[in-house]
mmCIF file of C-alpha atoms in Angstrom:
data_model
loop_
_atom_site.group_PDB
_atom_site.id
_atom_site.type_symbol
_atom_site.label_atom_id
_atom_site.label_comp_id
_atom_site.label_asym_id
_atom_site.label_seq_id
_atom_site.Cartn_x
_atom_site.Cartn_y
_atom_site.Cartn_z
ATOM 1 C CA UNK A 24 -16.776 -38.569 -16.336
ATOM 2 C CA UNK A 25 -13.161 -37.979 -15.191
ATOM 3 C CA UNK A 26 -12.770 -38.135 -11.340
ATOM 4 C CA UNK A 27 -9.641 -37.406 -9.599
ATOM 5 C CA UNK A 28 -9.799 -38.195 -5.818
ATOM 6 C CA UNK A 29 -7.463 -37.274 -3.008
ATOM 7 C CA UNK A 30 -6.546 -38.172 0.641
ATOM 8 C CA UNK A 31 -6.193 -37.385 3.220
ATOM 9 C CA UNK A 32 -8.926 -34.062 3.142
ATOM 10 C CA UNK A 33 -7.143 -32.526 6.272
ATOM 11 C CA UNK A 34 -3.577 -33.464 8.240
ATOM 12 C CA UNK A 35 -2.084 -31.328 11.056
ATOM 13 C CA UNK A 36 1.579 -31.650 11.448
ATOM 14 C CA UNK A 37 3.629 -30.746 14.013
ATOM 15 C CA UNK A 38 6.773 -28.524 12.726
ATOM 16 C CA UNK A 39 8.894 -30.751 11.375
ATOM 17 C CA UNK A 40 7.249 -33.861 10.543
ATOM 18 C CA UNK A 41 6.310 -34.864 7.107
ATOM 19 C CA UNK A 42 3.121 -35.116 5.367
ATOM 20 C CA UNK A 43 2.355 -36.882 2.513
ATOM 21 C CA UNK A 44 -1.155 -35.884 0.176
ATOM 22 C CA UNK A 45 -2.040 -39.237 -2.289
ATOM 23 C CA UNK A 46 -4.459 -38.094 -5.508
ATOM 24 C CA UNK A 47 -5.789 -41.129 -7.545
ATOM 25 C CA UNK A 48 -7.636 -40.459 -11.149
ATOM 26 C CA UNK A 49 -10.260 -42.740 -12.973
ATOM 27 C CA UNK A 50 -8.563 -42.426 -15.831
ATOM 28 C CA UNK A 51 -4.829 -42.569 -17.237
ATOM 29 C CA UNK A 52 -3.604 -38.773 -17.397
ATOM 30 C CA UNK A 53 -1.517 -37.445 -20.092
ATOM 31 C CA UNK A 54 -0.105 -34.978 -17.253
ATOM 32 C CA UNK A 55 -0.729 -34.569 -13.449
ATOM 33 C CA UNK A 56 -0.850 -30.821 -12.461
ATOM 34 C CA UNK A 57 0.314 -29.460 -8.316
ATOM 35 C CA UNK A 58 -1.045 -26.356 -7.149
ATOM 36 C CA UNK A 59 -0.764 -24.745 -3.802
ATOM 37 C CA UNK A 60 -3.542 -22.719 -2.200
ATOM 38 C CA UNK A 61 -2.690 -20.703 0.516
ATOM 39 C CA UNK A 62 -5.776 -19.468 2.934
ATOM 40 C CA UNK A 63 -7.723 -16.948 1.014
ATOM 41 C CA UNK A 64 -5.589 -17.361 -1.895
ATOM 42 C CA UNK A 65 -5.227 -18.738 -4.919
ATOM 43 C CA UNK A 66 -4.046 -22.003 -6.575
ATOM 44 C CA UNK A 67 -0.291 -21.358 -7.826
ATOM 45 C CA UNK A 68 0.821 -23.598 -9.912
ATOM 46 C CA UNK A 69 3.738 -25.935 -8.283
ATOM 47 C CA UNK A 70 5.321 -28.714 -10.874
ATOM 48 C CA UNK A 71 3.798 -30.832 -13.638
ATOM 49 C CA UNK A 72 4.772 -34.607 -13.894
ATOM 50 C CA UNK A 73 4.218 -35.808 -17.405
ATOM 51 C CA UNK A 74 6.406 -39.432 -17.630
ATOM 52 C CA UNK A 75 5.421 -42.609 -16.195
ATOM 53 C CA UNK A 76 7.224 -43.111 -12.806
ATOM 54 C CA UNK A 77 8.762 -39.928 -13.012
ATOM 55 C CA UNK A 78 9.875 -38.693 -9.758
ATOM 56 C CA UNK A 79 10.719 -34.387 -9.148
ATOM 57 C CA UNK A 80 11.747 -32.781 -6.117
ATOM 58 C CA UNK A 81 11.527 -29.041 -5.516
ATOM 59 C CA UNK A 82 13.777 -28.504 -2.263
ATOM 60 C CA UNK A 83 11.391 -30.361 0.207
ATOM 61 C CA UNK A 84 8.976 -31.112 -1.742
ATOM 62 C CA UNK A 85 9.076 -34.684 -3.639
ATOM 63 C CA UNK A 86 6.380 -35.762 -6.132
ATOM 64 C CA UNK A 87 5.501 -38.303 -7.603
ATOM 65 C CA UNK A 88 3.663 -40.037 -10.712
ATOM 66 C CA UNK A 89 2.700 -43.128 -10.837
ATOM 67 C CA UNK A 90 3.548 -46.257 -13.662
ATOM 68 C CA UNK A 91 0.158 -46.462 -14.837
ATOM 69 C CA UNK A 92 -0.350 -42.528 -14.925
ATOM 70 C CA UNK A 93 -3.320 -42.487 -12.828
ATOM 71 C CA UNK A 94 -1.808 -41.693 -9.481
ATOM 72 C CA UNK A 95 0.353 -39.323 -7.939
ATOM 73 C CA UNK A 96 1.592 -38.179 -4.088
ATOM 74 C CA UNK A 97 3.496 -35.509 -2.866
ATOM 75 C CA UNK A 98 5.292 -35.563 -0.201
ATOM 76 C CA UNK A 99 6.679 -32.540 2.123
ATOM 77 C CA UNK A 100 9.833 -33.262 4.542
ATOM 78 C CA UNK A 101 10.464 -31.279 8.086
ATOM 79 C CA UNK A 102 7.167 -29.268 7.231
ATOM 80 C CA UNK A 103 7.377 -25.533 8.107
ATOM 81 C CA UNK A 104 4.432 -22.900 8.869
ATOM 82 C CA UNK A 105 5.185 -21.545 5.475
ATOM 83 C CA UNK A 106 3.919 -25.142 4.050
ATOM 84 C CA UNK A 107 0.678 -24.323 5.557
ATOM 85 C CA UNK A 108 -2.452 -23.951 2.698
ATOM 86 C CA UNK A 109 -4.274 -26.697 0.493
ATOM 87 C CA UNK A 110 -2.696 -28.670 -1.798
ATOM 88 C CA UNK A 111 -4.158 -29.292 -4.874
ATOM 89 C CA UNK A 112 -3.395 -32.296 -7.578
ATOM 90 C CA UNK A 113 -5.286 -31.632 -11.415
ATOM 91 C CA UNK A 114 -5.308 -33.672 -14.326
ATOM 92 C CA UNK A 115 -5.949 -32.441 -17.575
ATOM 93 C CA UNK A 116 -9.115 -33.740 -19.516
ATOM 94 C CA UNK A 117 -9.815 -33.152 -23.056
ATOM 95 C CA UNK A 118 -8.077 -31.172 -25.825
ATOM 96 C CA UNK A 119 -8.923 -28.061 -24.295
ATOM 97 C CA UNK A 120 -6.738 -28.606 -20.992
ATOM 98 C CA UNK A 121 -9.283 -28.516 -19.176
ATOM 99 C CA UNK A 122 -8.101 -28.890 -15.407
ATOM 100 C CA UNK A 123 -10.290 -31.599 -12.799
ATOM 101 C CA UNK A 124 -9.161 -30.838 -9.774
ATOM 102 C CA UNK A 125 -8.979 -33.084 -6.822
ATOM 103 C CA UNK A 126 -10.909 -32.413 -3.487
ATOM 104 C CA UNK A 127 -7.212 -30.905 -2.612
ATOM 105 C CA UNK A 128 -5.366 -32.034 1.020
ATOM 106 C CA UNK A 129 -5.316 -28.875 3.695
ATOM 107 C CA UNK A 130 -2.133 -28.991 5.696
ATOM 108 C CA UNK A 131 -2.210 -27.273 9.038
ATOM 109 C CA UNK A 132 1.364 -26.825 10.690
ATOM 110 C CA UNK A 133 1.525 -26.521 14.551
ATOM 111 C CA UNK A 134 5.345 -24.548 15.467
ATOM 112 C CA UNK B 1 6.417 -11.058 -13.407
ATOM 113 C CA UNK B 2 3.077 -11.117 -15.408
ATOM 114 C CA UNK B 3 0.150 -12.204 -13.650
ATOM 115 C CA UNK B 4 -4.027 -12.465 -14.497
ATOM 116 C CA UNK B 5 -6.320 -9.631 -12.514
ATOM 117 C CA UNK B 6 -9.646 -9.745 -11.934
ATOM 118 C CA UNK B 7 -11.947 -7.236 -10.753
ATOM 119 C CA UNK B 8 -13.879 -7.042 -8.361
ATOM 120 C CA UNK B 9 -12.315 -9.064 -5.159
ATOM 121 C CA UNK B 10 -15.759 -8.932 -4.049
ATOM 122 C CA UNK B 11 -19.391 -8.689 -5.547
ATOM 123 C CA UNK B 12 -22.522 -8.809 -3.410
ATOM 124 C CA UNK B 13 -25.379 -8.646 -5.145
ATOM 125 C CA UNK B 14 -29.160 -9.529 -4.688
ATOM 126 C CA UNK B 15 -30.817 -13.278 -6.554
ATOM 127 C CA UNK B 16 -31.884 -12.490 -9.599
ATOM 128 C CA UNK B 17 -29.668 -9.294 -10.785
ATOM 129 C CA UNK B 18 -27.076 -9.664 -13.277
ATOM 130 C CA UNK B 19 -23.207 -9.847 -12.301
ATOM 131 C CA UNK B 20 -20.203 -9.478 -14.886
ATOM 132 C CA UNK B 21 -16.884 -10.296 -13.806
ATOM 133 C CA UNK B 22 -13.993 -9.408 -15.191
ATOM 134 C CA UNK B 23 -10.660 -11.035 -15.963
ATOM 135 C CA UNK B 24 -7.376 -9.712 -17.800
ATOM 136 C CA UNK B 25 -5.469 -12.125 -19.188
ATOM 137 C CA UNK B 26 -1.763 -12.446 -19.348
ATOM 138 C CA UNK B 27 -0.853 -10.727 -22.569
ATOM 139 C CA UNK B 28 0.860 -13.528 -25.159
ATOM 140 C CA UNK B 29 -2.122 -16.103 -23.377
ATOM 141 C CA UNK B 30 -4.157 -17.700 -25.999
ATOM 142 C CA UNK B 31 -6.833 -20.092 -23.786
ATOM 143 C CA UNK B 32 -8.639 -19.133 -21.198
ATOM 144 C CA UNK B 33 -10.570 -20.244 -18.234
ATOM 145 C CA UNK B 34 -13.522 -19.737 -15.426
ATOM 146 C CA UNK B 35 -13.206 -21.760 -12.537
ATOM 147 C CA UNK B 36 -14.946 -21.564 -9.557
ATOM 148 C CA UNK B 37 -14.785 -22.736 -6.286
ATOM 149 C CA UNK B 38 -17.511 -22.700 -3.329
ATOM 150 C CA UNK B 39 -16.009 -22.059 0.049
ATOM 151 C CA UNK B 40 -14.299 -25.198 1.365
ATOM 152 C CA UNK B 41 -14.528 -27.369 -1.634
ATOM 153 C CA UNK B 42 -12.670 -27.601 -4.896
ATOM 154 C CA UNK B 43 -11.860 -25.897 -8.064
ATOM 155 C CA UNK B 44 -14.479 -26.586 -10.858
ATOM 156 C CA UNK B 45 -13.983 -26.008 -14.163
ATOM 157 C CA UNK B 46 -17.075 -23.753 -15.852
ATOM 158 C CA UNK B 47 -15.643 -22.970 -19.211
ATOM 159 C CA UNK B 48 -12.866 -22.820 -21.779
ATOM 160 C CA UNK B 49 -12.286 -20.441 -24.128
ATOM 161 C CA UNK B 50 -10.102 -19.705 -27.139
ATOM 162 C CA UNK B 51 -10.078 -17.924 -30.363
ATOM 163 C CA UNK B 52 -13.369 -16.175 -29.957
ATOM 164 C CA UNK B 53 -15.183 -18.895 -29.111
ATOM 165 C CA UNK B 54 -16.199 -21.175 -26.394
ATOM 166 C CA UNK B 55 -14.796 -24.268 -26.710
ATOM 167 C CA UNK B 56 -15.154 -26.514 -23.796
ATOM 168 C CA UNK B 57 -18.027 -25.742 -21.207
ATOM 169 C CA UNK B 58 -19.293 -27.785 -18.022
ATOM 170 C CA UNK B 59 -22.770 -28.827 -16.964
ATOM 171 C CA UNK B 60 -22.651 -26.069 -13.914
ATOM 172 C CA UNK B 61 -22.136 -23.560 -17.225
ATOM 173 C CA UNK B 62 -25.817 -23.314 -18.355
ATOM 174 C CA UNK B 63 -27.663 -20.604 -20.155
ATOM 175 C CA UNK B 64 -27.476 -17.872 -17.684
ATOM 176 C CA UNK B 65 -24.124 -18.098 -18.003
ATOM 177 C CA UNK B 66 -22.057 -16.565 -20.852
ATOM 178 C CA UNK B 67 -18.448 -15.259 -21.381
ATOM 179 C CA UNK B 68 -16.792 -12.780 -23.431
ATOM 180 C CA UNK B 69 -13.835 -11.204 -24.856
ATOM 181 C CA UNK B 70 -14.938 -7.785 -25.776
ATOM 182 C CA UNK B 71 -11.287 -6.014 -27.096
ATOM 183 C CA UNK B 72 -8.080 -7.344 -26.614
ATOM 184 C CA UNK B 73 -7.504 -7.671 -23.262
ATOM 185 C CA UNK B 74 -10.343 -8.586 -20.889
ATOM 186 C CA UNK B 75 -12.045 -11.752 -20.719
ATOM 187 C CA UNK B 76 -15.532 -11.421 -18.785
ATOM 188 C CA UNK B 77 -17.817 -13.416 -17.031
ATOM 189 C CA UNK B 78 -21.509 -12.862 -17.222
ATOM 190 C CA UNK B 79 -24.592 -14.574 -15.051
ATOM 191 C CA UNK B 80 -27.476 -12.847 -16.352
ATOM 192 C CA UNK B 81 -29.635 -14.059 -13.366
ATOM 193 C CA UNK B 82 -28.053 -14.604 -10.082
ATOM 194 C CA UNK B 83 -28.903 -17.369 -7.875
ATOM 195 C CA UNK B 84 -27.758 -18.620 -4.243
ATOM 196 C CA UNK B 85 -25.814 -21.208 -5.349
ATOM 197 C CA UNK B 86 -24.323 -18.994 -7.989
ATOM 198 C CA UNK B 87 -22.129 -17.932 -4.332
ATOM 199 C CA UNK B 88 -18.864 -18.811 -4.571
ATOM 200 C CA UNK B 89 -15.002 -17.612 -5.432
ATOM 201 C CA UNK B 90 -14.789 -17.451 -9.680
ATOM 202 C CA UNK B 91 -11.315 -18.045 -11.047
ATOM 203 C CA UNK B 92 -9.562 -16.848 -14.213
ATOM 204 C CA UNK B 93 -6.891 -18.381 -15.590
ATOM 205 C CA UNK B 94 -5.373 -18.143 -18.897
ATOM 206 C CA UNK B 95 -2.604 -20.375 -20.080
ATOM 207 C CA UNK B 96 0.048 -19.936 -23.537
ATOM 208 C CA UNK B 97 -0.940 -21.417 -26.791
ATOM 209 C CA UNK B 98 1.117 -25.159 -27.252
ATOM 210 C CA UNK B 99 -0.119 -28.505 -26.498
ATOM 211 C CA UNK B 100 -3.364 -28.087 -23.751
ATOM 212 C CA UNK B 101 -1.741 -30.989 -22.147
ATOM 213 C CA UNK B 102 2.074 -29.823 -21.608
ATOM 214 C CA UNK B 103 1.276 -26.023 -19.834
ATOM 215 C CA UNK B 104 0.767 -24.589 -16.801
ATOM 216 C CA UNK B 105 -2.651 -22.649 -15.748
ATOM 217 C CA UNK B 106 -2.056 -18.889 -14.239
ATOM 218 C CA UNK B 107 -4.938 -18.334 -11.817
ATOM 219 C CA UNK B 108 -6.145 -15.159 -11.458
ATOM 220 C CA UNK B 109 -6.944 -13.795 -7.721
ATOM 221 C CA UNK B 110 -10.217 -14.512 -7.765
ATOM 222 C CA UNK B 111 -13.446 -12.805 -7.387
ATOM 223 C CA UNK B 112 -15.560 -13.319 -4.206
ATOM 224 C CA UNK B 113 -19.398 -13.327 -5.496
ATOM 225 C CA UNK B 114 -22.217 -13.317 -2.473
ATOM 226 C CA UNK B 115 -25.925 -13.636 -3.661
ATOM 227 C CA UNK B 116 -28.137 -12.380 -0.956
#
């Protein structure tokens, strides 16, 4: 079935570097799906990226999707504390929508 | 804002009882979903539901578990026989009626269930 993977599984930043969390499918998506989960939270839903090579930014937050619709990244600039939680990517699979999740990409922020 | 509940935050319960959580739905929602997710690893989809009716369900989703939409505003979760691997945080999450690939998920807080 459907697999969506993603890298890295952990990163600790130092305030104010950036991170960057890659998610790869096995299958062309119609959509790719971002959600945030903060520790003992959640997932909130973040952006959805629905055209091939389309590019969205959300103050300093930049995502990606890829030309053949099967990968994505996102991409945080200057991290803060408040960027701290796991970051999810989720494609949707069938008619019902579905979401597969990826293994999601915990960022840790040192101040 | 509108948002999905769920009751409880936390179940404990001993393997082998019976456990029904519970989910409201945001109100003009059509679809809705149980995820779950054990601790540390990812969301996994358990079952869709719309218009009465199950209409998407995973492997993990076997026969002791069931869902239902008893009036017009919850959306429940039943495991009629409660096993240790059944521990783990469940997720609702309802979305608007329109094209199931073009809309957002709402995710529900999440119950906390611990089989002892």
């Amino acid at each position: 079935g459907q697999q969506v993977m993603q890298i890295p599984q952990y990163q600790h930043v130092q305030e104010g570097e950036d991170f960057t969390t890659y998610c790869n499918s096995s299958t062309t998506l119609s959509n790719i799906q971002w959600y945030k989960q903060r520790p003992g939270g959640h997932p909130v839903f973040l952006i959805q990226l629905v055209k091939s090579g389309e590019v969205k930014k959300q103050k300093r937050l930049t995502f990606q999707f890829g030309e053949a619709k099967k990968n994505s990244s996102l991409h945080i600039t200057a991290t803060q504390t408040t960027d701290v939680g796991t970051y999810f990517c989720a494609g949707p699979s069938s008619n019902t929508g579905k979401l597969i999740f990826g293994q999601g990409t915990t960022l840790q922020v040192k101040p | 804002e509108p948002e999905v509940t769920q009751t409880p935050s936390h179940q404990v319960t001993q393997m082998g009882q019976e456990v029904i959580l519970r989910c409201v739905p945001i109100s003009n929602h059509l679809y809705f979903y149980w995820y779950r997710q054990i601790l540390g690893q990812k969301v996994e989809f358990l079952v869709s539901f719309y218009n009465n009716e199950i209409s998407e369900k995973s492997e993990i989703f076997d026969d002791q578990f069931s869902v239902e939409r008893p009036d017009g505003s919850n959306f429940t979760l039943k495991i009629r026989s409660t096993k240790l691997e059944d521990s783990a945080m469940y997720f609702c999450a309802s979305r608007v009626l329109g094209s199931s690939s073009y809309n957002e998920q709402f995710f529900g807080p999440g119950t906390r269930l611990t089989v002892l």
